[in-house]
PDB file of C-alpha atoms in Angstrom:
ATOM      1  CA  TRP A   1      10.071  29.944   5.232  1.00 93.00           C
ATOM      2  CA  ARG A   2      11.850  27.683   2.914  1.00 96.00           C
ATOM      3  CA  LEU A   3      10.330  24.434   1.191  1.00 96.00           C
ATOM      4  CA  THR A   4      12.496  21.743  -0.332  1.00 96.00           C
ATOM      5  CA  ALA A   5      11.033  18.782  -2.086  1.00 97.00           C
ATOM      6  CA  GLY A   6      12.362  15.949  -4.504  1.00 97.00           C
ATOM      7  CA  ILE A   7      11.815  12.638  -5.988  1.00 97.00           C
ATOM      8  CA  LEU A   8      14.325  10.573  -7.729  1.00 96.00           C
ATOM      9  CA  ASN A   9      13.752   7.502  -9.771  1.00 95.00           C
ATOM     10  CA  GLN A  10      16.803   5.506 -10.773  1.00 92.00           C
ATOM     11  CA  HIS A  11      16.524   2.623 -13.215  1.00 89.00           C
ATOM     12  CA  THR A  12      19.477   0.892 -14.569  1.00 85.00           C
ATOM     13  CA  ASP A  13      19.757  -2.143 -16.693  1.00 81.00           C
ATOM     14  CA  ARG A  14      22.953  -3.727 -17.430  1.00 78.00           C
ATOM     15  CA  ASN A  15      24.357  -6.851 -19.093  1.00 77.00           C
ATOM     16  CA  ILE A  16      27.692  -8.157 -17.519  1.00 77.00           C
ATOM     17  CA  SER A  17      28.848 -11.519 -18.365  1.00 79.00           C
ATOM     18  CA  THR A  18      32.305 -12.917 -17.296  1.00 82.00           C
ATOM     19  CA  GLN A  19      34.099 -16.361 -16.891  1.00 84.00           C
ATOM     20  CA  VAL A  20      34.402 -17.542 -13.420  1.00 88.00           C
ATOM     21  CA  ASN A  21      36.729 -20.476 -12.599  1.00 91.00           C
ATOM     22  CA  ALA A  22      36.179 -22.572  -9.583  1.00 93.00           C
ATOM     23  CA  LEU A  23      38.901 -24.801  -8.178  1.00 95.00           C
ATOM     24  CA  THR A  24      37.534 -28.206  -7.815  1.00 95.00           C
ATOM     25  CA  SER A  25      40.656 -30.056  -6.546  1.00 95.00           C
ATOM     26  CA  SER A  26      44.117 -29.513  -4.929  1.00 94.00           C
ATOM     27  CA  ALA A  27      45.547 -30.879  -8.148  1.00 93.00           C
ATOM     28  CA  GLY A  28      44.375 -27.797  -9.990  1.00 94.00           C
ATOM     29  CA  SER A  29      41.290 -29.010 -11.634  1.00 96.00           C
ATOM     30  CA  TYR A  30      38.640 -26.363 -12.285  1.00 96.00           C
ATOM     31  CA  THR A  31      35.401 -25.613 -13.608  1.00 95.00           C
ATOM     32  CA  ALA A  32      34.427 -22.679 -15.783  1.00 92.00           C
ATOM     33  CA  SER A  33      31.206 -21.029 -15.982  1.00 89.00           C
ATOM     34  CA  LEU A  34      29.880 -17.846 -17.699  1.00 85.00           C
ATOM     35  CA  ALA A  35      28.393 -15.888 -14.656  1.00 81.00           C
ATOM     36  CA  THR A  36      25.743 -13.398 -15.661  1.00 75.00           C
ATOM     37  CA  GLY A  37      23.916 -12.802 -12.446  1.00 67.00           C
ATOM     38  CA  PHE A  38      25.703  -9.530 -11.251  1.00 69.00           C
ATOM     39  CA  ALA A  39      22.705  -7.553 -10.232  1.00 72.00           C
ATOM     40  CA  PRO A  40      21.323  -6.869 -13.776  1.00 79.00           C
ATOM     41  CA  ARG A  41      18.774  -4.191 -12.627  1.00 81.00           C
ATOM     42  CA  PHE A  42      18.742  -1.607 -10.179  1.00 81.00           C
ATOM     43  CA  VAL A  43      15.496   0.411  -9.428  1.00 89.00           C
ATOM     44  CA  VAL A  44      15.525   2.806  -6.499  1.00 93.00           C
ATOM     45  CA  LEU A  45      12.869   5.455  -5.660  1.00 95.00           C
ATOM     46  CA  SER A  46      13.803   8.026  -3.239  1.00 97.00           C
ATOM     47  CA  ASP A  47      11.940  11.126  -1.706  1.00 97.00           C
ATOM     48  CA  LEU A  48      12.480  14.076   0.299  1.00 96.00           C
ATOM     49  CA  GLY A  49      10.460  16.947   1.750  1.00 97.00           C
ATOM     50  CA  TYR A  50      11.396  19.476   4.237  1.00 97.00           C
ATOM     51  CA  VAL A  51      10.122  22.980   5.436  1.00 97.00           C
ATOM     52  CA  ASN A  52      12.549  25.046   7.485  1.00 96.00           C
ATOM     53  CA  GLY A  53      11.376  28.405   9.246  1.00 96.00           C
ATOM     54  CA  ARG A  54      11.528  30.965  11.936  1.00 95.00           C
ATOM     55  CA  PHE A  55       8.796  32.406  14.048  1.00 95.00           C
ATOM     56  CA  LYS A  56       8.331  33.941  17.482  1.00 94.00           C
ATOM     57  CA  THR A  57       5.888  32.956  20.454  1.00 93.00           C
ATOM     58  CA  GLY A  58       6.075  36.080  22.600  1.00 92.00           C
ATOM     59  CA  PRO A  59       9.934  36.769  23.309  1.00 91.00           C
ATOM     60  CA  VAL A  60      11.081  33.135  22.304  1.00 92.00           C
ATOM     61  CA  LEU A  61      12.469  32.688  18.874  1.00 93.00           C
ATOM     62  CA  HIS A  62      11.781  29.439  17.215  1.00 95.00           C
ATOM     63  CA  ASP A  63      13.991  27.821  14.273  1.00 95.00           C
ATOM     64  CA  LEU A  64      11.865  24.965  13.130  1.00 96.00           C
ATOM     65  CA  ALA A  65      12.709  22.128  10.623  1.00 96.00           C
ATOM     66  CA  ALA A  66      10.329  19.331   9.807  1.00 97.00           C
ATOM     67  CA  GLY A  67      10.486  16.872   6.996  1.00 97.00           C
ATOM     68  CA  SER A  68      10.528  13.288   5.849  1.00 97.00           C
ATOM     69  CA  SER A  69      13.013  11.437   3.587  1.00 96.00           C
ATOM     70  CA  GLY A  70      13.093   7.767   2.518  1.00 96.00           C
ATOM     71  CA  TYR A  71      13.714   5.216  -0.353  1.00 95.00           C
ATOM     72  CA  SER A  72      12.434   1.943  -1.931  1.00 94.00           C
ATOM     73  CA  ASP A  73      15.200  -0.284  -3.415  1.00 92.00           C
ATOM     74  CA  VAL A  74      13.969  -3.198  -5.766  1.00 89.00           C
ATOM     75  CA  ASN A  75      16.185  -6.256  -6.305  1.00 83.00           C
ATOM     76  CA  ASN A  76      16.012  -8.450  -9.401  1.00 80.00           C
ATOM     77  CA  PRO A  77      18.127 -11.577  -9.420  1.00 77.00           C
ATOM     78  CA  GLY A  78      19.887 -12.306 -12.848  1.00 71.00           C
ATOM     79  CA  ALA A  79      20.018 -15.285 -15.013  1.00 70.00           C
ATOM     80  CA  PRO A  80      21.858 -18.355 -13.659  1.00 75.00           C
ATOM     81  CA  SER A  81      25.392 -18.894 -14.604  1.00 81.00           C
ATOM     82  CA  VAL A  82      26.037 -21.319 -17.645  1.00 86.00           C
ATOM     83  CA  LEU A  83      28.660 -24.240 -17.109  1.00 88.00           C
ATOM     84  CA  LEU A  84      31.276 -24.012 -19.905  1.00 92.00           C
ATOM     85  CA  GLY A  85      33.363 -26.949 -19.125  1.00 92.00           C
ATOM     86  CA  SER A  86      36.319 -28.390 -16.854  1.00 95.00           C
ATOM     87  CA  ALA A  87      39.760 -28.279 -17.196  1.00 95.00           C
ATOM     88  CA  THR A  88      43.159 -28.088 -15.108  1.00 95.00           C
ATOM     89  CA  ILE A  89      45.605 -25.445 -14.604  1.00 95.00           C
ATOM     90  CA  ALA A  90      48.244 -27.485 -16.146  1.00 95.00           C
ATOM     91  CA  ASN A  91      46.064 -27.925 -19.251  1.00 95.00           C
ATOM     92  CA  PRO A  92      43.760 -24.803 -19.519  1.00 94.00           C
ATOM     93  CA  VAL A  93      41.073 -24.618 -22.062  1.00 93.00           C
ATOM     94  CA  VAL A  94      39.696 -21.638 -24.060  1.00 93.00           C
ATOM     95  CA  PHE A  95      36.022 -22.224 -23.725  1.00 91.00           C
ATOM     96  CA  PRO A  96      33.705 -21.261 -26.743  1.00 89.00           C
ATOM     97  CA  LEU A  97      30.687 -19.181 -25.795  1.00 85.00           C
ATOM     98  CA  PRO A  98      27.494 -21.390 -25.080  1.00 86.00           C
ATOM     99  CA  ALA A  99      25.776 -22.808 -28.157  1.00 85.00           C
ATOM    100  CA  ALA A 100      22.672 -20.890 -27.061  1.00 83.00           C
ATOM    101  CA  GLY A 101      24.490 -17.584 -26.634  1.00 81.00           C
ATOM    102  CA  ILE A 102      25.083 -15.469 -23.850  1.00 80.00           C
ATOM    103  CA  PRO A 103      22.266 -15.776 -21.442  1.00 77.00           C
ATOM    104  CA  THR A 104      19.898 -12.762 -21.340  1.00 75.00           C
ATOM    105  CA  HIS A 105      17.961 -11.119 -18.572  1.00 73.00           C
ATOM    106  CA  SER A 106      14.566 -11.605 -20.056  1.00 73.00           C
ATOM    107  CA  SER A 107      13.161 -13.373 -17.055  1.00 74.00           C
ATOM    108  CA  LEU A 108      13.778 -10.722 -14.327  1.00 78.00           C
ATOM    109  CA  PHE A 109      11.296 -10.678 -11.494  1.00 82.00           C
ATOM    110  CA  THR A 110      11.061  -8.486  -8.240  1.00 86.00           C
ATOM    111  CA  SER A 111      12.569 -10.735  -5.603  1.00 88.00           C
ATOM    112  CA  SER A 112      12.748  -8.191  -2.796  1.00 91.00           C
ATOM    113  CA  VAL A 113      11.793  -4.605  -2.115  1.00 93.00           C
ATOM    114  CA  VAL A 114      13.457  -2.785   0.793  1.00 95.00           C
ATOM    115  CA  HIS A 115      11.649   0.379   2.083  1.00 96.00           C
ATOM    116  CA  GLN A 116      12.745   3.077   4.461  1.00 97.00           C
ATOM    117  CA  GLN A 117      10.954   6.279   5.461  1.00 97.00           C
ATOM    118  CA  GLY A 118      11.835   8.775   8.238  1.00 97.00           C
ATOM    119  CA  LEU A 119      10.026  11.716   9.796  1.00 97.00           C
ATOM    120  CA  ASN A 120      12.161  14.390  11.589  1.00 97.00           C
ATOM    121  CA  VAL A 121      11.271  17.586  13.503  1.00 97.00           C
ATOM    122  CA  ALA A 122      13.623  19.782  15.122  1.00 96.00           C
ATOM    123  CA  ASP A 123      12.909  23.028  16.959  1.00 96.00           C
ATOM    124  CA  THR A 124      15.560  25.405  18.332  1.00 95.00           C
ATOM    125  CA  VAL A 125      14.044  27.765  20.893  1.00 95.00           C
ATOM    126  CA  THR A 126      16.261  30.652  21.469  1.00 93.00           C
ATOM    127  CA  LEU A 127      15.712  32.022  24.967  1.00 92.00           C
ATOM    128  CA  ASP A 128      18.157  35.005  24.858  1.00 90.00           C
ATOM    129  CA  ALA A 129      21.387  35.996  23.129  1.00 86.00           C
ATOM    130  CA  ARG A 130      23.195  33.393  25.022  1.00 88.00           C
ATOM    131  CA  TRP A 131      20.940  30.466  25.853  1.00 90.00           C
ATOM    132  CA  SER A 132      18.889  28.257  23.533  1.00 93.00           C
ATOM    133  CA  VAL A 133      17.496  24.724  23.816  1.00 95.00           C
ATOM    134  CA  ARG A 134      17.141  22.280  20.846  1.00 96.00           C
ATOM    135  CA  LEU A 135      14.464  19.547  20.849  1.00 96.00           C
ATOM    136  CA  THR A 136      14.429  16.869  17.987  1.00 97.00           C
ATOM    137  CA  LEU A 137      12.423  13.993  17.363  1.00 97.00           C
ATOM    138  CA  SER A 138      12.869  11.141  14.586  1.00 97.00           C
ATOM    139  CA  GLN A 139      10.634   8.458  13.679  1.00 97.00           C
ATOM    140  CA  ASP A 140      11.960   5.712  11.188  1.00 97.00           C
ATOM    141  CA  TRP A 141      10.239   3.033   9.571  1.00 97.00           C
ATOM    142  CA  ILE A 142      12.005   0.215   7.684  1.00 97.00           C
ATOM    143  CA  TRP A 143      10.427  -2.992   5.915  1.00 96.00           C
ATOM    144  CA  THR A 144      11.161  -5.524   3.340  1.00 95.00           C
ATOM    145  CA  ASP A 145       8.810  -7.367   1.047  1.00 95.00           C
ATOM    146  CA  ASN A 146      10.187 -10.795  -0.367  1.00 94.00           C
ATOM    147  CA  TYR A 147       8.742 -12.405  -3.412  1.00 92.00           C
ATOM    148  CA  ASN A 148       8.923 -15.569  -5.408  1.00 90.00           C
ATOM    149  CA  SER A 149       9.302 -15.720  -9.323  1.00 85.00           C
ATOM    150  CA  GLY A 150       5.284 -15.877  -9.444  1.00 88.00           C
ATOM    151  CA  SER A 151       5.195 -12.556  -7.794  1.00 88.00           C
ATOM    152  CA  VAL A 152       3.713 -13.920  -4.709  1.00 93.00           C
ATOM    153  CA  ARG A 153       4.785 -12.324  -1.479  1.00 94.00           C
ATOM    154  CA  THR A 154       6.699 -15.014   0.400  1.00 95.00           C
ATOM    155  CA  GLY A 155       7.757 -12.934   3.512  1.00 95.00           C
ATOM    156  CA  GLY A 156       9.237  -9.863   4.956  1.00 95.00           C
ATOM    157  CA  TYR A 157      10.235  -7.887   7.868  1.00 95.00           C
ATOM    158  CA  ARG A 158       8.876  -4.693   9.570  1.00 96.00           C
ATOM    159  CA  THR A 159      10.305  -2.386  12.292  1.00 97.00           C
ATOM    160  CA  ASN A 160      10.383   1.171  13.251  1.00 97.00           C
ATOM    161  CA  GLY A 161      11.859   3.306  16.100  1.00 96.00           C
ATOM    162  CA  VAL A 162      11.661   6.772  17.690  1.00 97.00           C
ATOM    163  CA  SER A 163      14.711   8.778  18.499  1.00 96.00           C
ATOM    164  CA  PRO A 164      14.268  11.689  20.904  1.00 96.00           C
ATOM    165  CA  LEU A 165      17.141  14.337  21.632  1.00 96.00           C
ATOM    166  CA  GLY A 166      17.317  17.445  23.731  1.00 96.00           C
ATOM    167  CA  SER A 167      20.199  19.852  23.870  1.00 95.00           C
ATOM    168  CA  VAL A 168      20.842  22.987  25.940  1.00 94.00           C
ATOM    169  CA  LEU A 169      23.232  25.489  23.821  1.00 91.00           C
ATOM    170  CA  TYR A 170      25.144  28.122  25.589  1.00 91.00           C
ATOM    171  CA  LYS A 171      27.161  30.855  23.849  1.00 86.00           C
ATOM    172  CA  PRO A 172      29.912  32.252  25.728  1.00 84.00           C
ATOM    173  CA  ALA A 173      29.637  35.546  23.827  1.00 77.00           C
ATOM    174  CA  ALA A 174      26.298  37.171  22.670  1.00 67.00           C
ATOM    175  CA  ARG A 175      27.651  37.832  19.186  1.00 70.00           C
ATOM    176  CA  LEU A 176      30.012  35.015  17.741  1.00 64.00           C
ATOM    177  CA  PRO A 177      31.627  35.616  14.142  1.00 64.00           C
ATOM    178  CA  ASP A 178      30.328  33.537  11.462  1.00 60.00           C
ATOM    179  CA  THR A 179      33.037  31.466  10.087  1.00 58.00           C
ATOM    180  CA  ASP A 180      33.016  28.628   7.924  1.00 59.00           C
ATOM    181  CA  LEU A 181      35.465  26.250   6.679  1.00 59.00           C
ATOM    182  CA  SER A 182      35.889  27.955   3.239  1.00 60.00           C
ATOM    183  CA  GLU A 183      36.832  31.202   4.932  1.00 60.00           C
ATOM    184  CA  ILE A 184      39.464  29.458   7.074  1.00 58.00           C
ATOM    185  CA  GLU A 185      40.975  28.038   3.828  1.00 63.00           C
ATOM    186  CA  ARG A 186      40.953  31.448   2.227  1.00 64.00           C
ATOM    187  CA  ARG A 187      42.914  32.867   5.113  1.00 64.00           C
ATOM    188  CA  ARG A 188      45.753  30.297   4.885  1.00 63.00           C
TER     189      ARG A 188
END
């Protein structure tokens, strides 16, 4: 039997500021803003856990795999853009930085969290050297939670689904050679 388990917590903060020009007329007028709201924080927590094994029930061989995996993704909106000024393409302007400086991301809040979790079970039942049956079942849940800047939940969405699958497998020869792509590449 083999057990595989893992948890990953990713937390990334970044400050990106860039000038964004928006045309406001067909004559070439534009407004310039310092945009700072490019997803300033990423927080993703993911998990997985699987067990794989082999056992017999009488003459029948079972290759069993069961496990779960999922994630939570937290979204944090950035600071609003700051208007730098207006100009025209014919008379561009190099705008100075805002007098208050580049906006910071000091007022981040969790605006939404997306969750997904799945549970999977698969059993390959070997009946004899040529015939086997594979039965699988997957149950998945996905949900979101939305929040305002006061951390009050304002809404969300929840759903789930089951995916069953059955297969009958036949090997034309009782013993087929084991070949993988790396072996094929070596033979070239």
